[in-house]
Structure formats: structure tokens, C-alpha cells
PDB file of C-alpha atoms in Angstrom:
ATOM      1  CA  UNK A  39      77.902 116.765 100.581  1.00 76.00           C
ATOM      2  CA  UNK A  40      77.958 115.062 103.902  1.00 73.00           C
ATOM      3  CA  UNK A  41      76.773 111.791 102.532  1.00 79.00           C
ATOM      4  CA  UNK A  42      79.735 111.837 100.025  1.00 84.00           C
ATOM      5  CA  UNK A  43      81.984 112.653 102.871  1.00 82.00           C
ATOM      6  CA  UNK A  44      80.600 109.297 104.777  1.00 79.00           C
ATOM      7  CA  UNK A  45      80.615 107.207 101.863  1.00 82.00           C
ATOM      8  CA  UNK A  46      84.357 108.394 101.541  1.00 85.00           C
ATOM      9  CA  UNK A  47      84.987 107.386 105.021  1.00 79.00           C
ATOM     10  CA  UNK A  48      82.958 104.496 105.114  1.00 81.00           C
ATOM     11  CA  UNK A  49      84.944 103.291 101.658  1.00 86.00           C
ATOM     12  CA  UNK A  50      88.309 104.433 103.151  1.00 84.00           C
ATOM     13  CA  UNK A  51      87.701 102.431 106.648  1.00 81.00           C
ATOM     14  CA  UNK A  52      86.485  99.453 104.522  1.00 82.00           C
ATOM     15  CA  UNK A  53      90.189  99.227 102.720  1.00 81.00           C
ATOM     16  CA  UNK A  54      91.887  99.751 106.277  1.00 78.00           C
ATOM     17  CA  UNK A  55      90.501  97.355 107.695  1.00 76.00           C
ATOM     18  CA  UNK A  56      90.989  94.606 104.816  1.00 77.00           C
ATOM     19  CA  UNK A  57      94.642  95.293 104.625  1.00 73.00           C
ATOM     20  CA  UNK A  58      94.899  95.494 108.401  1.00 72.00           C
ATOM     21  CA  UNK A  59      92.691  91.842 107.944  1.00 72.00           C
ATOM     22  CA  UNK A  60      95.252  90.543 105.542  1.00 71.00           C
ATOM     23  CA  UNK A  61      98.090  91.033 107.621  1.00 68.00           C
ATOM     24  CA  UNK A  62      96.704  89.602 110.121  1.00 67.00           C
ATOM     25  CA  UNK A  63      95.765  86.775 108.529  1.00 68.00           C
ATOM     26  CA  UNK A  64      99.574  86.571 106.870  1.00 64.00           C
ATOM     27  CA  UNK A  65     100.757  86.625 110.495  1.00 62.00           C
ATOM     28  CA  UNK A  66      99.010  83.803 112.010  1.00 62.00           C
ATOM     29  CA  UNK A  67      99.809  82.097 109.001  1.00 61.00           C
ATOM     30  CA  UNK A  68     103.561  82.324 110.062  1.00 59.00           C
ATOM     31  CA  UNK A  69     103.179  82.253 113.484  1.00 54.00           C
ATOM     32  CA  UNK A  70     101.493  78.280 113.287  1.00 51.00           C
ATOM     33  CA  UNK A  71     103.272  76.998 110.118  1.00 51.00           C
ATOM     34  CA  UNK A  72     106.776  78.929 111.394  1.00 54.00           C
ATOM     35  CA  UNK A  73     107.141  80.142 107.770  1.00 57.00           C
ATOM     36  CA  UNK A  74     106.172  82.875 105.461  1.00 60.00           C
ATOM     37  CA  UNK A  75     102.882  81.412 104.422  1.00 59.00           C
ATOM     38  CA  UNK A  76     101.666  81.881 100.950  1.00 65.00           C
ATOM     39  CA  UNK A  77      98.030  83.598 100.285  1.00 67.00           C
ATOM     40  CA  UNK A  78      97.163  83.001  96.054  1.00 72.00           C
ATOM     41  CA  UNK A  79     101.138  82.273  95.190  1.00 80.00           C
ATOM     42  CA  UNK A  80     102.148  85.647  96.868  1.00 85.00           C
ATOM     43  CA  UNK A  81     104.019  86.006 100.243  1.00 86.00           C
ATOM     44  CA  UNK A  82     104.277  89.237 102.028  1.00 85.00           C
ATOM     45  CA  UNK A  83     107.337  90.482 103.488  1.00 87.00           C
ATOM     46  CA  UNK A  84     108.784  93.610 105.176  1.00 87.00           C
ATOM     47  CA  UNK A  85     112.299  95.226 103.847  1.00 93.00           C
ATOM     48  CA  UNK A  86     114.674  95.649 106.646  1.00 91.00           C
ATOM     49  CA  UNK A  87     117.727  97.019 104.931  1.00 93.00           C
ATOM     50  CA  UNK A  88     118.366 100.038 102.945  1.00 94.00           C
ATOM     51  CA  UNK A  89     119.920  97.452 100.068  1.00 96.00           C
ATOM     52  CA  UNK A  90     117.281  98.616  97.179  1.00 96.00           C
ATOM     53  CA  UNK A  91     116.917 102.208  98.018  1.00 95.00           C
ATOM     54  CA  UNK A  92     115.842 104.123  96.818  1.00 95.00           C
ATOM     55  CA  UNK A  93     113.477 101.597  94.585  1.00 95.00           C
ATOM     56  CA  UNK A  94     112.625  99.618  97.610  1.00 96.00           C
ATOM     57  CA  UNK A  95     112.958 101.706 100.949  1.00 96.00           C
ATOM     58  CA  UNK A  96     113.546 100.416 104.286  1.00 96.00           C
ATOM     59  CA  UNK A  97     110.267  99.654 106.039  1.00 94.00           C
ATOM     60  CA  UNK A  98     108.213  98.822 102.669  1.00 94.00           C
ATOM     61  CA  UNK A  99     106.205  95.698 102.226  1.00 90.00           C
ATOM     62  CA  UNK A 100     106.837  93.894  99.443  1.00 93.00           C
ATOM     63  CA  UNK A 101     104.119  91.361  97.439  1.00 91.00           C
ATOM     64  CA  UNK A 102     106.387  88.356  96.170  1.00 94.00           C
ATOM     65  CA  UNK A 103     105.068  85.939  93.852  1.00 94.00           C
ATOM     66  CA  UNK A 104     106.063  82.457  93.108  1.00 93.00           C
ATOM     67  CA  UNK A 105     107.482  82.364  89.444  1.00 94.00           C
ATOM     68  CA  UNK A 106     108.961  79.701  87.374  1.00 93.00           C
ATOM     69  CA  UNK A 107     112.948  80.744  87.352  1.00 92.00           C
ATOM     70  CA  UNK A 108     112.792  80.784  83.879  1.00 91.00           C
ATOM     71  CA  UNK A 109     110.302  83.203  83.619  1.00 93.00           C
ATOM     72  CA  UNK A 110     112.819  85.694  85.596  1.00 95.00           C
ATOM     73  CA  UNK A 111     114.450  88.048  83.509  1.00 94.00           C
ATOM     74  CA  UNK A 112     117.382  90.398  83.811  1.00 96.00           C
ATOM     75  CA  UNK A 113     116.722  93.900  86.088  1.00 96.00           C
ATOM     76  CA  UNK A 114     113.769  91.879  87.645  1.00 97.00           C
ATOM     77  CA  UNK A 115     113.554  92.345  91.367  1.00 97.00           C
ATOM     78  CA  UNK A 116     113.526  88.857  93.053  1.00 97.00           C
ATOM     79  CA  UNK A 117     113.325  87.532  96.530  1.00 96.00           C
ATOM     80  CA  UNK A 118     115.152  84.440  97.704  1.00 96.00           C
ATOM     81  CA  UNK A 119     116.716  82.467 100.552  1.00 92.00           C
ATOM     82  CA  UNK A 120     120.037  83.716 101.854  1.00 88.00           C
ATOM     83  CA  UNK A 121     122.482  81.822 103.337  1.00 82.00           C
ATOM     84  CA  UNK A 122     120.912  81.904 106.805  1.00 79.00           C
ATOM     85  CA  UNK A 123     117.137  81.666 107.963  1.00 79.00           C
ATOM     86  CA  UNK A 124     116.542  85.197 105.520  1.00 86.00           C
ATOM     87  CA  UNK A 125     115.315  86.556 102.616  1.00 92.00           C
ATOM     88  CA  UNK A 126     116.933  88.248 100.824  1.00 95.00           C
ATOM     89  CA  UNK A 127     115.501  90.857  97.296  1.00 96.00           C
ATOM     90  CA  UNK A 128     117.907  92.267  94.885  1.00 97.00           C
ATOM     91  CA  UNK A 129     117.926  92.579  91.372  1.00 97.00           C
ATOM     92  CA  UNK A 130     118.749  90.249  88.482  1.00 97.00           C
ATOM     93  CA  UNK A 131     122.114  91.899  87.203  1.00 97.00           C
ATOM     94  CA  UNK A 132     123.128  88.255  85.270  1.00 96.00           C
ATOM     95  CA  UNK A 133     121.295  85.074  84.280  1.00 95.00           C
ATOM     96  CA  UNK A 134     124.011  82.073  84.229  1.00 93.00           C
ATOM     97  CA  UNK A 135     121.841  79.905  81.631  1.00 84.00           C
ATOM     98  CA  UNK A 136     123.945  77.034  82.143  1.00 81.00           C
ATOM     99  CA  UNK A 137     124.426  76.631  86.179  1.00 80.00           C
ATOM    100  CA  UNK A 138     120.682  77.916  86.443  1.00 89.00           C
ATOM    101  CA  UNK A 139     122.210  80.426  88.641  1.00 95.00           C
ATOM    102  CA  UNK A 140     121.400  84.652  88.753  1.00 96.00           C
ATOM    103  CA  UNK A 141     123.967  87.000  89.267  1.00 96.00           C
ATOM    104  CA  UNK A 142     122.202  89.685  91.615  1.00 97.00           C
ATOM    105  CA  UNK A 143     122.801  93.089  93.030  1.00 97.00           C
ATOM    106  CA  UNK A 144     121.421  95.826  95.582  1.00 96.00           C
ATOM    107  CA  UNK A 145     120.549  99.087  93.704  1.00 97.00           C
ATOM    108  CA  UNK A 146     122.336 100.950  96.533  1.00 96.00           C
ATOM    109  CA  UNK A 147     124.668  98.516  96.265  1.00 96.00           C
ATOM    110  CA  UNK A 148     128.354  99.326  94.452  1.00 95.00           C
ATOM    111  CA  UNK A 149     129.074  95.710  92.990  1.00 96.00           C
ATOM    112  CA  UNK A 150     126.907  92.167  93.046  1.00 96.00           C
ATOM    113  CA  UNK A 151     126.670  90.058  95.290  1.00 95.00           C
ATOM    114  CA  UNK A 152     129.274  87.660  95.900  1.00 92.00           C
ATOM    115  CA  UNK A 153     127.441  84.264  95.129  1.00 92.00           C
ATOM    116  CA  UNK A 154     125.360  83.481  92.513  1.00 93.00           C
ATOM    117  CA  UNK A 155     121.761  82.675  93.301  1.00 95.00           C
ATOM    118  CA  UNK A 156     120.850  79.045  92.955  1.00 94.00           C
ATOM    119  CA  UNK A 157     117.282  78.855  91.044  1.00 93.00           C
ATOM    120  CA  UNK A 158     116.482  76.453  93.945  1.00 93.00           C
ATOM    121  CA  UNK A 159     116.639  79.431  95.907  1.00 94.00           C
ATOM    122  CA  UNK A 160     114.334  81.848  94.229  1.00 95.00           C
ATOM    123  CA  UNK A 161     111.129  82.267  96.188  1.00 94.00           C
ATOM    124  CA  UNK A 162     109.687  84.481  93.432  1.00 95.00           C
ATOM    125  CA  UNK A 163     109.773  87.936  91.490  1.00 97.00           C
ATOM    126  CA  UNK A 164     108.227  91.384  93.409  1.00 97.00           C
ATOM    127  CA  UNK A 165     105.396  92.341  92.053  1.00 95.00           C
ATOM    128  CA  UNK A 166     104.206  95.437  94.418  1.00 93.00           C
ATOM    129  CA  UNK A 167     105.870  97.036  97.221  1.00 94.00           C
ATOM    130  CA  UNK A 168     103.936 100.052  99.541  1.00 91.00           C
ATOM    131  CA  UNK A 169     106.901 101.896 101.449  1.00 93.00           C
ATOM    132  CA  UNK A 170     106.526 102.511 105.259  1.00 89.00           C
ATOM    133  CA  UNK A 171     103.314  99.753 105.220  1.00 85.00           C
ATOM    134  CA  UNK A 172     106.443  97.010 106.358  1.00 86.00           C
ATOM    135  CA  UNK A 173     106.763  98.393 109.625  1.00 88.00           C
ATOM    136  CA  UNK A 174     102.907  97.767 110.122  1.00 81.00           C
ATOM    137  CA  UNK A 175     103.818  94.266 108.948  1.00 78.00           C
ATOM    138  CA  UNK A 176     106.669  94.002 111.456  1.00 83.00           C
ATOM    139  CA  UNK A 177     104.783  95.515 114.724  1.00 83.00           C
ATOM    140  CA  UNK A 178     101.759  93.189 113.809  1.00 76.00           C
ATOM    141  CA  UNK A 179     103.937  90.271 113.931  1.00 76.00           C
ATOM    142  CA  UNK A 180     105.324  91.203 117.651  1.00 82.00           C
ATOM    143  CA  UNK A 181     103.054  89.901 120.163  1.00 83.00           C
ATOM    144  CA  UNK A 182     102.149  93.275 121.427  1.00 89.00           C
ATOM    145  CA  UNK A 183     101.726  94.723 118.275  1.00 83.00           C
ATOM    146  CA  UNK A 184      98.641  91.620 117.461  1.00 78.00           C
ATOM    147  CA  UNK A 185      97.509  92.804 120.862  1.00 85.00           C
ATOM    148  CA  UNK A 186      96.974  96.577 119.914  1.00 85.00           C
ATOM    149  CA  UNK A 187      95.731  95.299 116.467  1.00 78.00           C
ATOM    150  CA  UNK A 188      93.483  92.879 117.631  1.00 80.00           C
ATOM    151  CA  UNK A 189      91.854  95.143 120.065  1.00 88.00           C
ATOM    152  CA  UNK A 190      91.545  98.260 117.801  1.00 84.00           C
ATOM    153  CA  UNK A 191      89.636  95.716 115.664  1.00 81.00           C
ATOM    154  CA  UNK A 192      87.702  94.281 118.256  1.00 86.00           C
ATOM    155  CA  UNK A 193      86.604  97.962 119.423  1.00 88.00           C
ATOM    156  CA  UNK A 194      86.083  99.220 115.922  1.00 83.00           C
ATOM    157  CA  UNK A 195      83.462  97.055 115.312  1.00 83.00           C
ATOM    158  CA  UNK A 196      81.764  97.069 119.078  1.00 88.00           C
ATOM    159  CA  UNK A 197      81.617 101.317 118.676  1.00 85.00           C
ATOM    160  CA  UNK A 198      80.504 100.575 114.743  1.00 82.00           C
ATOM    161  CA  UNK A 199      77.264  98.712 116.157  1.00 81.00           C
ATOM    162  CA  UNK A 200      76.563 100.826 119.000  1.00 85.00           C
ATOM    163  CA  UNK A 201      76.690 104.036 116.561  1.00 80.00           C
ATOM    164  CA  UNK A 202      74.546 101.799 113.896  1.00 77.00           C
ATOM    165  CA  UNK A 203      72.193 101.030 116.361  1.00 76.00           C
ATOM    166  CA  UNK A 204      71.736 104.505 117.956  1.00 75.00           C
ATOM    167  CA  UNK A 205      71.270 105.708 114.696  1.00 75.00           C
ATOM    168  CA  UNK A 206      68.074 103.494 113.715  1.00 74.00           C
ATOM    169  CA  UNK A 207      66.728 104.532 117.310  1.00 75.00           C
ATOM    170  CA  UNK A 208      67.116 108.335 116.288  1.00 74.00           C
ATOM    171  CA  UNK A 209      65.415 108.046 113.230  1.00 70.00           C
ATOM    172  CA  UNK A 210      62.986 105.851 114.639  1.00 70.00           C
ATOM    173  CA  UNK A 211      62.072 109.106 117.076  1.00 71.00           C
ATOM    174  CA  UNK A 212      61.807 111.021 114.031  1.00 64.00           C
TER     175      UNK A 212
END
């Protein structure tokens, strides 16, 4: 029973620590290009605004993939550039076929949005999105929050080896 419990553990700090690794890796990313870097055609972002509650919480990170606008349909959830250096993800409510243009809307939102979305604009379709994991996302991305994550990391893995090590002198004894 205790080996299952370790193997649990050992499988559960595995996962942590390759999300916590992907982030990481998504931030520095940003941080030297000075955009939302792609990793496989998907970009990570955090939600900010209570706009697609309760589908899309505040705080959630969302996976966004690059699609081909005409592979968006209507009631998809897309992301895409608002008018200043934002994103911005609402759903399809409209497609405008003939301006190449989407008609989009908040789903806490009373009425659409008051522009149509230029296909130009679309930086792709949502296709996962883990509530509360965004504010990870956004602390990373502070300076002091790549601090604390970078040394949790760092110290994970020094107290990993030390433990691993006393271990094989223990049984060694035995």
C-alpha cells in the first residue's frame, strides 16, 4: 500500500512539475520575443475578465490554437487581437461570409460586441481551458513570481537527490 501511495506521489509530482516546466518555458518565450510565443500551434493565455463566465472563469488558462478562419464555426470560442495590445476570447455569435468578418459575443455578455472581428485578427479557436491555473500563469510571468518558481524548482530537485541518495546509503546498511 505504501508503494502505491509513492508511485501516486511520485506520478502526481511528475505532472506538477511538467506543467509548472511548460509555463515556464511559455514565459521566457514571451519575455525574449515580447509576444505570446507559440509551443506546437497553441499559445497559452490567462483570462482576466469575467466576459465568458461562467464557461470561461476569471483566472483560467486557456490553450488557443492557430486555425484556418474558415475552419471557425458559429458558438466556437475564439481568441483574437483587440483594438489595443490585447486579446481578446468570445464566442462566434455570426460569420459575415462575405467581409470575412465574425460577429462575436461574451457569454456574460447582454449583446455582441460592437465591431465585427476581422479574420486577420483571429489568433485561433480554444481548445482547453483549466480555471484558477491562469493566475499561476500570471504570477509566473511577474519577475518575482519566476523567482519563487525558479527556486522551488531548483530546491525540489537538490532535496529530491539528497533523499535519493540517503536512501541507497540506508539500504546499502541493510
Amino acid at each position: 500500500m505504501v508503494r502505491i501511495i509513492r508511485v501516486i506521489g511520485n506520478t502526481m509530482f511528475i505532472i506538477t512539475m511538467l506543467v509548472i516546466l511548460v509555463l515556464l518555458l511559455n514565459v521566457i518565450q514571451t519575455n525574449s520575443k515580447g509576444d505570446n510565443s507559440s509551443i506546437l500551434n497553441h499559445k497559452i493565455y490567462y483570462v482576466d475578465s469575467g466576459s465568458m463566465s461562467p464557461t470561461i472563469p476569471t483566472g483560467s488558462l486557456i490553450v488557443v490554437k492557430k486555425v484556418d478562419p474558415t475552419d471557425i464555426r458559429l458558438n466556437d470560442v475564439i481568441t483574437y487581437e483587440g483594438m489595443g495590445s490585447y486579446v481578446v476570447t468570445h464566442r462566434v455569435m455570426e460569420i459575415v461570409t462575405r467581409e470575412e468578418s465574425f460577429i462575436t459575443r461574451g457569454d456574460a455578455n447582454n449583446s455582441d460586441d460592437p465591431y465585427a472581428v476581422d479574420s486577420k485578427r483571429i489568433v485561433g479557436k480554444v481548445v482547453f481551458n483549466a480555471p484558477y491555473i491562469g493566475y499561476l500563469l500570471k504570477f509566473i510571468q511577474s519577475r518575482m513570481g519566476f523567482l519563487v518558481i525558479a527556486t522551488l524548482i531548483i530546491l525540489t530537485v537538490i532535496l529530491t537527490f539528497i533523499s535519493n541518495k540517503k536512501r541507497r546509503i540506508t539500504s546499502k546498511m541493510e
